[in-house]
mmCIF file of C-alpha atoms in Angstrom:
data_model
loop_
_atom_site.group_PDB
_atom_site.id
_atom_site.type_symbol
_atom_site.label_atom_id
_atom_site.label_comp_id
_atom_site.label_asym_id
_atom_site.label_seq_id
_atom_site.Cartn_x
_atom_site.Cartn_y
_atom_site.Cartn_z
ATOM 1 C CA MET A 1 0.000 0.000 0.000
ATOM 2 C CA ILE A 2 1.221 3.442 -0.911
ATOM 3 C CA ILE A 3 0.842 6.911 0.519
ATOM 4 C CA SER A 4 2.289 9.718 -1.588
ATOM 5 C CA ILE A 5 2.730 13.410 -0.872
ATOM 6 C CA ILE A 6 2.661 15.776 -3.859
ATOM 7 C CA THR A 7 4.465 19.089 -3.496
ATOM 8 C CA ILE A 8 4.971 22.017 -5.845
ATOM 9 C CA LEU A 9 8.410 23.442 -6.786
ATOM 10 C CA PRO A 10 10.142 25.823 -6.894
ATOM 11 C CA LEU A 11 9.304 27.971 -3.854
ATOM 12 C CA LEU A 12 11.981 29.544 -1.661
ATOM 13 C CA LEU A 13 10.836 30.918 1.674
ATOM 14 C CA SER A 14 13.094 33.166 3.727
ATOM 15 C CA GLY A 15 12.957 32.892 7.471
ATOM 16 C CA ILE A 16 11.580 29.342 7.496
ATOM 17 C CA THR A 17 13.854 26.632 8.836
ATOM 18 C CA ILE A 18 13.014 22.949 8.575
ATOM 19 C CA ALA A 19 15.239 21.104 11.025
ATOM 20 C CA ARG A 20 16.376 17.519 10.853
ATOM 21 C CA PRO A 21 15.041 15.597 13.856
ATOM 22 C CA ALA A 22 17.724 15.225 16.493
ATOM 23 C CA THR A 23 16.250 11.905 17.580
ATOM 24 C CA ILE A 24 14.143 9.273 15.889
ATOM 25 C CA PRO A 25 10.571 10.568 16.178
ATOM 26 C CA ALA A 26 7.700 8.674 17.734
ATOM 27 C CA ALA A 27 4.125 8.860 16.484
ATOM 28 C CA ARG A 28 1.343 10.094 18.737
ATOM 29 C CA ARG A 29 -1.769 8.101 19.680
ATOM 30 C CA PHE A 30 0.149 4.835 19.755
ATOM 31 C CA ARG A 31 -0.655 2.374 22.530
ATOM 32 C CA SER A 32 1.356 -0.687 23.461
ATOM 33 C CA GLY A 33 0.147 -4.042 22.229
ATOM 34 C CA GLY A 34 -1.978 -4.476 19.133
ATOM 35 C CA PRO A 35 -2.389 -7.203 16.552
ATOM 36 C CA SER A 36 0.533 -8.611 14.612
ATOM 37 C CA SER A 37 0.718 -7.671 10.955
ATOM 38 C CA THR A 38 -0.819 -10.052 8.439
ATOM 39 C CA TYR A 39 0.660 -8.221 5.450
ATOM 40 C CA LYS A 40 3.360 -9.440 3.126
ATOM 41 C CA ASN A 41 6.763 -7.813 3.107
ATOM 42 C CA PHE A 42 7.790 -5.430 0.340
ATOM 43 C CA THR A 43 10.679 -3.043 0.088
ATOM 44 C CA ALA A 44 10.427 0.735 0.302
ATOM 45 C CA SER A 45 13.682 1.207 -1.628
ATOM 46 C CA ASP A 46 11.961 3.533 -4.101
ATOM 47 C CA ALA A 47 10.996 6.046 -1.431
ATOM 48 C CA SER A 48 12.017 9.522 -2.539
ATOM 49 C CA ALA A 49 15.734 10.228 -2.379
ATOM 50 C CA SER A 50 14.942 13.955 -2.309
ATOM 51 C CA THR A 51 13.897 13.722 1.329
ATOM 52 C CA LYS A 52 16.357 13.810 4.200
ATOM 53 C CA GLY A 53 15.292 10.520 5.689
ATOM 54 C CA THR A 54 12.581 7.935 6.019
ATOM 55 C CA TYR A 55 11.480 6.852 9.479
ATOM 56 C CA THR A 56 9.465 3.815 10.498
ATOM 57 C CA PHE A 57 6.454 3.789 12.812
ATOM 58 C CA THR A 58 4.194 0.892 13.734
ATOM 59 C CA ASN A 59 1.005 2.929 13.346
ATOM 60 C CA TRP A 60 1.737 5.705 10.811
ATOM 61 C CA ALA A 61 2.713 6.270 7.203
ATOM 62 C CA GLY A 62 3.005 9.695 5.601
ATOM 63 C CA ALA A 63 5.057 12.861 5.903
ATOM 64 C CA PHE A 64 5.816 15.400 8.596
ATOM 65 C CA LEU A 65 7.573 18.726 9.058
ATOM 66 C CA ASP A 66 9.843 19.303 12.058
ATOM 67 C CA THR A 67 10.008 23.073 12.540
ATOM 68 C CA THR A 68 8.980 25.906 14.883
ATOM 69 C CA ASP A 69 6.006 28.264 15.036
ATOM 70 C CA VAL A 70 3.806 26.095 12.817
ATOM 71 C CA THR A 71 0.180 27.164 13.280
ATOM 72 C CA GLY A 72 -1.669 25.730 10.296
ATOM 73 C CA ILE A 73 -1.803 22.851 7.838
ATOM 74 C CA THR A 74 -3.965 21.769 4.929
ATOM 75 C CA GLY A 75 -4.145 18.781 2.601
ATOM 76 C CA THR A 76 -6.521 17.055 0.205
ATOM 77 C CA PHE A 77 -6.914 13.308 -0.288
ATOM 78 C CA THR A 78 -9.311 10.894 -1.965
ATOM 79 C CA VAL A 79 -11.044 8.419 0.344
ATOM 80 C CA PRO A 80 -9.869 4.922 -0.619
ATOM 81 C CA THR A 81 -11.894 1.738 -0.970
ATOM 82 C CA PRO A 82 -10.861 -0.467 1.960
ATOM 83 C CA SER A 83 -10.627 -4.229 1.705
ATOM 84 C CA ALA A 84 -9.831 -7.009 4.126
ATOM 85 C CA PRO A 85 -6.399 -8.641 3.752
ATOM 86 C CA ALA A 86 -6.042 -12.164 2.427
ATOM 87 C CA GLY A 87 -7.007 -14.789 4.962
ATOM 88 C CA SER A 88 -8.996 -12.287 7.010
ATOM 89 C CA ASP A 89 -11.783 -13.106 9.448
ATOM 90 C CA PRO A 90 -15.162 -12.063 7.946
ATOM 91 C CA ASP A 91 -16.414 -11.133 11.405
ATOM 92 C CA THR A 92 -13.521 -8.731 12.066
ATOM 93 C CA SER A 93 -13.702 -5.056 11.193
ATOM 94 C CA TYR A 94 -10.574 -3.906 9.323
ATOM 95 C CA CYS A 95 -10.012 -0.159 9.497
ATOM 96 C CA GLY A 96 -7.684 2.784 8.944
ATOM 97 C CA CYS A 97 -7.795 6.545 8.590
ATOM 98 C CA ALA A 98 -6.217 9.545 6.855
ATOM 99 C CA TRP A 99 -5.741 12.902 8.554
ATOM 100 C CA VAL A 100 -3.762 16.115 8.787
ATOM 101 C CA GLY A 101 -2.754 17.680 12.075
ATOM 102 C CA LEU A 102 -0.363 19.645 14.252
ATOM 103 C CA ASP A 103 2.072 18.316 16.887
ATOM 104 C CA GLY A 104 1.665 14.628 16.161
ATOM 105 C CA ILE A 105 5.277 13.612 16.893
ATOM 106 C CA SER A 106 5.453 12.685 20.557
ATOM 107 C CA ASN A 107 9.104 13.346 21.315
ATOM 108 C CA PHE A 108 8.915 16.762 19.616
ATOM 109 C CA CYS A 109 5.971 17.666 21.882
ATOM 110 C CA PRO A 110 6.051 15.050 24.655
ATOM 111 C CA LYS A 111 3.418 16.561 26.964
ATOM 112 C CA GLY A 112 1.442 18.603 24.475
ATOM 113 C CA GLY A 113 -1.779 18.208 22.548
ATOM 114 C CA LEU A 114 -2.405 16.995 19.001
ATOM 115 C CA MET A 115 -4.981 18.870 16.883
ATOM 116 C CA GLN A 116 -6.202 16.865 13.889
ATOM 117 C CA ALA A 117 -9.098 15.966 11.613
ATOM 118 C CA GLY A 118 -9.701 13.341 8.961
ATOM 119 C CA VAL A 119 -11.697 10.337 7.777
ATOM 120 C CA ASN A 120 -11.943 6.792 9.159
ATOM 121 C CA TRP A 121 -12.728 3.804 6.953
ATOM 122 C CA CYS A 122 -13.668 0.246 7.904
ATOM 123 C CA VAL A 123 -14.736 -2.906 6.105
ATOM 124 C CA GLU A 124 -16.400 -5.945 7.657
ATOM 125 C CA ASN A 125 -17.715 -8.931 5.733
ATOM 126 C CA GLY A 126 -17.462 -6.946 2.506
ATOM 127 C CA VAL A 127 -19.409 -3.913 3.799
ATOM 128 C CA SER A 128 -17.529 -0.591 3.992
ATOM 129 C CA SER A 129 -18.245 2.369 6.264
ATOM 130 C CA PHE A 130 -16.764 5.857 6.533
ATOM 131 C CA VAL A 131 -16.899 8.710 9.033
ATOM 132 C CA ALA A 132 -15.399 12.220 9.224
ATOM 133 C CA TRP A 133 -13.946 13.273 12.568
ATOM 134 C CA TYR A 134 -11.964 15.841 14.566
ATOM 135 C CA GLU A 135 -9.909 15.447 17.729
ATOM 136 C CA TRP A 136 -7.762 17.309 20.260
ATOM 137 C CA TRP A 137 -5.743 14.416 21.588
ATOM 138 C CA PRO A 138 -5.378 13.269 24.367
ATOM 139 C CA ALA A 139 -8.089 15.549 25.803
ATOM 140 C CA GLU A 140 -10.831 13.855 23.772
ATOM 141 C CA ALA A 141 -11.511 10.811 21.645
ATOM 142 C CA GLN A 142 -12.469 11.188 18.001
ATOM 143 C CA GLN A 143 -15.612 13.311 17.623
ATOM 144 C CA TYR A 144 -17.734 12.663 14.534
ATOM 145 C CA TRP A 145 -19.362 15.226 12.251
ATOM 146 C CA ASP A 146 -22.976 14.194 11.741
ATOM 147 C CA ASP A 147 -23.473 16.640 8.852
ATOM 148 C CA ILE A 148 -20.726 15.199 6.623
ATOM 149 C CA ASP A 149 -21.361 12.089 4.532
ATOM 150 C CA VAL A 150 -18.300 10.273 3.204
ATOM 151 C CA SER A 151 -17.972 7.570 0.567
ATOM 152 C CA ALA A 152 -15.086 5.869 -1.215
ATOM 153 C CA GLY A 153 -13.796 8.101 -4.008
ATOM 154 C CA ASP A 154 -14.772 11.375 -2.315
ATOM 155 C CA SER A 155 -12.206 14.185 -2.380
ATOM 156 C CA ILE A 156 -11.656 15.542 1.141
ATOM 157 C CA THR A 157 -9.838 18.738 2.129
ATOM 158 C CA VAL A 158 -8.824 19.205 5.766
ATOM 159 C CA THR A 159 -7.516 22.478 7.181
ATOM 160 C CA ILE A 160 -6.270 22.828 10.754
ATOM 161 C CA ALA A 161 -5.579 26.318 12.161
ATOM 162 C CA ALA A 162 -4.243 27.079 15.629
ATOM 163 C CA THR A 163 -5.395 30.486 16.900
ATOM 164 C CA SER A 164 -3.384 29.959 20.087
ATOM 165 C CA LYS A 165 -1.629 27.061 21.784
ATOM 166 C CA THR A 166 -4.918 26.144 23.464
ATOM 167 C CA GLY A 167 -7.401 26.724 20.669
ATOM 168 C CA GLY A 168 -8.094 26.677 16.965
ATOM 169 C CA THR A 169 -10.350 25.320 14.251
ATOM 170 C CA ALA A 170 -10.735 22.173 12.187
ATOM 171 C CA ASN A 171 -12.378 22.496 8.779
ATOM 172 C CA LEU A 172 -13.316 19.521 6.624
ATOM 173 C CA VAL A 173 -14.800 19.863 3.137
ATOM 174 C CA ASN A 174 -16.182 17.026 1.021
ATOM 175 C CA ASN A 175 -15.300 18.473 -2.379
ATOM 176 C CA SER A 176 -17.331 15.780 -4.126
ATOM 177 C CA SER A 177 -20.621 16.588 -2.372
ATOM 178 C CA GLY A 178 -20.053 20.204 -1.356
ATOM 179 C CA GLN A 179 -20.671 19.411 2.312
ATOM 180 C CA ARG A 180 -18.462 21.158 4.841
ATOM 181 C CA ALA A 181 -18.115 21.312 8.613
ATOM 182 C CA THR A 182 -16.119 23.289 11.164
ATOM 183 C CA PHE A 183 -15.268 22.788 14.803
ATOM 184 C CA THR A 184 -13.661 25.354 17.110
ATOM 185 C CA TRP A 185 -11.617 24.510 20.204
ATOM 186 C CA THR A 186 -11.018 26.972 23.057
ATOM 187 C CA ASP A 187 -9.019 26.683 26.281
ATOM 188 C CA GLU A 188 -7.943 23.113 25.585
ATOM 189 C CA SER A 189 -5.391 21.174 27.611
ATOM 190 C CA PRO A 190 -2.708 20.003 27.078
ATOM 191 C CA ALA A 191 -1.463 22.929 25.013
ATOM 192 C CA LEU A 192 0.090 22.642 21.571
ATOM 193 C CA CYS A 193 3.846 23.013 21.074
ATOM 194 C CA GLU A 194 3.493 24.200 17.435
ATOM 195 C CA VAL A 195 6.594 22.281 16.331
ATOM 196 C CA SER A 196 5.369 19.761 13.739
ATOM 197 C CA ALA A 197 2.794 19.260 10.992
ATOM 198 C CA GLU A 198 1.663 15.903 9.587
ATOM 199 C CA TRP A 199 -0.093 14.295 6.597
ATOM 200 C CA ILE A 200 -0.795 10.743 7.748
ATOM 201 C CA VAL A 201 -2.458 7.393 7.063
ATOM 202 C CA GLU A 202 -2.866 5.654 10.413
ATOM 203 C CA ASP A 203 -3.674 2.298 11.906
ATOM 204 C CA TYR A 204 -5.482 3.953 14.799
ATOM 205 C CA SER A 205 -5.909 2.518 18.277
ATOM 206 C CA VAL A 206 -9.005 1.642 20.275
ATOM 207 C CA GLY A 207 -8.287 1.263 23.951
ATOM 208 C CA ASN A 208 -4.768 -0.094 24.203
ATOM 209 C CA GLU A 209 -4.661 -1.940 20.885
ATOM 210 C CA LEU A 210 -4.316 -1.055 17.232
ATOM 211 C CA VAL A 211 -7.335 -1.952 15.131
ATOM 212 C CA ALA A 212 -6.976 -4.644 12.466
ATOM 213 C CA PHE A 213 -5.577 -2.689 9.527
ATOM 214 C CA ALA A 214 -7.445 -2.654 6.208
ATOM 215 C CA ASP A 215 -5.827 -2.791 2.783
ATOM 216 C CA TYR A 216 -6.425 0.603 1.187
ATOM 217 C CA GLY A 217 -4.471 0.578 -2.085
ATOM 218 C CA SER A 218 -3.086 4.109 -2.196
ATOM 219 C CA VAL A 219 -3.727 7.546 -0.729
ATOM 220 C CA THR A 220 -2.240 10.700 -2.250
ATOM 221 C CA PHE A 221 -2.189 14.041 -0.417
ATOM 222 C CA THR A 222 -2.293 17.062 -2.741
ATOM 223 C CA GLY A 223 -2.658 20.819 -2.273
ATOM 224 C CA ASN A 224 -0.469 20.531 0.801
ATOM 225 C CA SER A 225 0.813 23.505 2.765
ATOM 226 C CA ALA A 226 1.668 24.563 6.298
ATOM 227 C CA LEU A 227 1.683 27.971 7.968
ATOM 228 C CA VAL A 228 5.161 28.374 9.440
ATOM 229 C CA GLY A 229 6.225 31.613 11.094
ATOM 230 C CA GLY A 230 3.201 33.330 9.581
ATOM 231 C CA ALA A 231 4.207 32.389 6.007
ATOM 232 C CA THR A 232 2.682 29.696 3.810
ATOM 233 C CA ALA A 233 5.069 26.828 3.046
ATOM 234 C CA ASP A 234 3.966 24.597 0.169
ATOM 235 C CA ASP A 235 7.394 23.279 -0.791
ATOM 236 C CA LEU A 236 7.551 20.063 1.212
ATOM 237 C CA THR A 237 10.858 18.742 -0.093
ATOM 238 C CA SER A 238 12.242 19.181 3.432
ATOM 239 C CA ALA A 239 9.536 16.964 4.889
ATOM 240 C CA TYR A 240 10.443 13.636 6.452
ATOM 241 C CA LEU A 241 8.764 10.438 5.326
ATOM 242 C CA ALA A 242 7.300 7.778 7.603
ATOM 243 C CA ASP A 243 6.703 4.148 6.626
ATOM 244 C CA MET A 244 4.398 1.905 8.639
ATOM 245 C CA VAL A 245 6.005 -1.390 9.668
ATOM 246 C CA SER A 246 4.851 -4.473 11.513
ATOM 247 C CA GLN A 247 5.117 -4.426 15.305
ATOM 248 C CA SER A 248 6.651 -7.888 15.209
ATOM 249 C CA ASP A 249 9.075 -7.334 12.313
ATOM 250 C CA SER A 250 10.433 -3.862 11.504
ATOM 251 C CA SER A 251 11.556 -5.059 8.050
ATOM 252 C CA ASP A 252 7.940 -5.850 7.148
ATOM 253 C CA VAL A 253 6.722 -2.600 5.534
ATOM 254 C CA ILE A 254 2.938 -2.433 5.695
ATOM 255 C CA SER A 255 2.560 0.991 4.083
ATOM 256 C CA ALA A 256 5.288 2.961 2.281
ATOM 257 C CA SER A 257 5.446 6.713 1.639
ATOM 258 C CA SER A 258 6.905 8.749 -1.216
ATOM 259 C CA LEU A 259 7.255 12.391 -2.193
ATOM 260 C CA LYS A 260 6.265 13.469 -5.706
ATOM 261 C CA VAL A 261 7.638 16.826 -6.869
ATOM 262 C CA ILE A 262 5.865 18.777 -9.613
ATOM 263 C CA SER A 263 7.499 21.841 -11.168
ATOM 264 C CA ARG A 264 5.590 25.101 -11.281
ATOM 265 C CA ARG A 265 7.040 25.755 -14.736
ATOM 266 C CA GLY A 266 4.830 24.933 -17.687
ATOM 267 C CA ARG A 267 1.328 23.513 -17.670
ATOM 268 C CA PHE A 268 0.133 20.171 -16.470
ATOM 269 C CA ASP A 269 -3.114 18.301 -16.074
ATOM 270 C CA ALA A 270 -3.320 17.591 -12.337
ATOM 271 C CA THR A 271 -5.779 14.754 -12.842
ATOM 272 C CA TRP A 272 -3.532 13.122 -15.421
ATOM 273 C CA ILE A 273 -0.496 13.410 -13.168
ATOM 274 C CA GLY A 274 -2.466 11.959 -10.288
ATOM 275 C CA ASP A 275 -3.686 9.074 -12.422
ATOM 276 C CA ARG A 276 -0.223 8.433 -13.818
ATOM 277 C CA TRP A 277 1.254 8.404 -10.336
ATOM 278 C CA ILE A 278 -1.216 5.832 -9.074
ATOM 279 C CA GLU A 279 -0.858 3.736 -12.219
ATOM 280 C CA ASN A 280 2.921 3.693 -11.978
ATOM 281 C CA TRP A 281 2.683 2.301 -8.477
ATOM 282 C CA ALA A 282 -0.084 -0.182 -9.129
ATOM 283 C CA ASP A 283 2.253 -3.182 -9.265
ATOM 284 C CA ARG A 284 3.521 -2.321 -5.789
ATOM 285 C CA ALA A 285 0.121 -2.069 -4.166
ATOM 286 C CA MET A 286 -1.275 -5.037 -2.292
#
């Protein structure tokens, strides 16, 4: 399974510094335990060489910025069609989610909050379900928007904006249906650190265990940007990649991430590029 981040070049921003993590980062929302992976091994050797490093998490795949004074993030993705892995139990619900958020790397913000929003997907006995949600973690569990309907193939744009370290807004738009929803946080605790921004596919946890992870094919984040030091950063070539690996075998890559760079020069058909990108990776998907 593939998650790809598309960024636009060239864009040079003065006063914005993207630092290399001093230590190997750890993903937020992880709990000890969880099911062993049932996915086959494949190599992530084709992950983008233009990034400064690829890290492995047992619950995340995607990209993140390690910086300072980051107060906003946006990204657009298409909701995938989930499927149960080979040999799955028909009575088990296999799930996953895609989201964007702030301060999701735990050792960058060890005692702080995580502000995020996205879409969950699940499949059980061939029946799929989807839900849009927002969350200030660990102060609350996922909260669901009742006025947003989500289906496979829908284009979703999520924008997170911190108005302070204890408040902000989550906006989610279903571009396919025109539905949109907003939630505003105030006086939340723990406070944000405003030091990282993330575009993530996650094997989320319920209680102290990861849910059984669904096959999802591929997810591509487009239209990505972050607000860093008051300036919009949409050149993500300094972002770090995260691959999801099995808890029992770190060489078993469950979901690999890549960075696709598109030049600003000339004209291009964004739909064609998106289709070509997915097609080129089709033989690597599970």
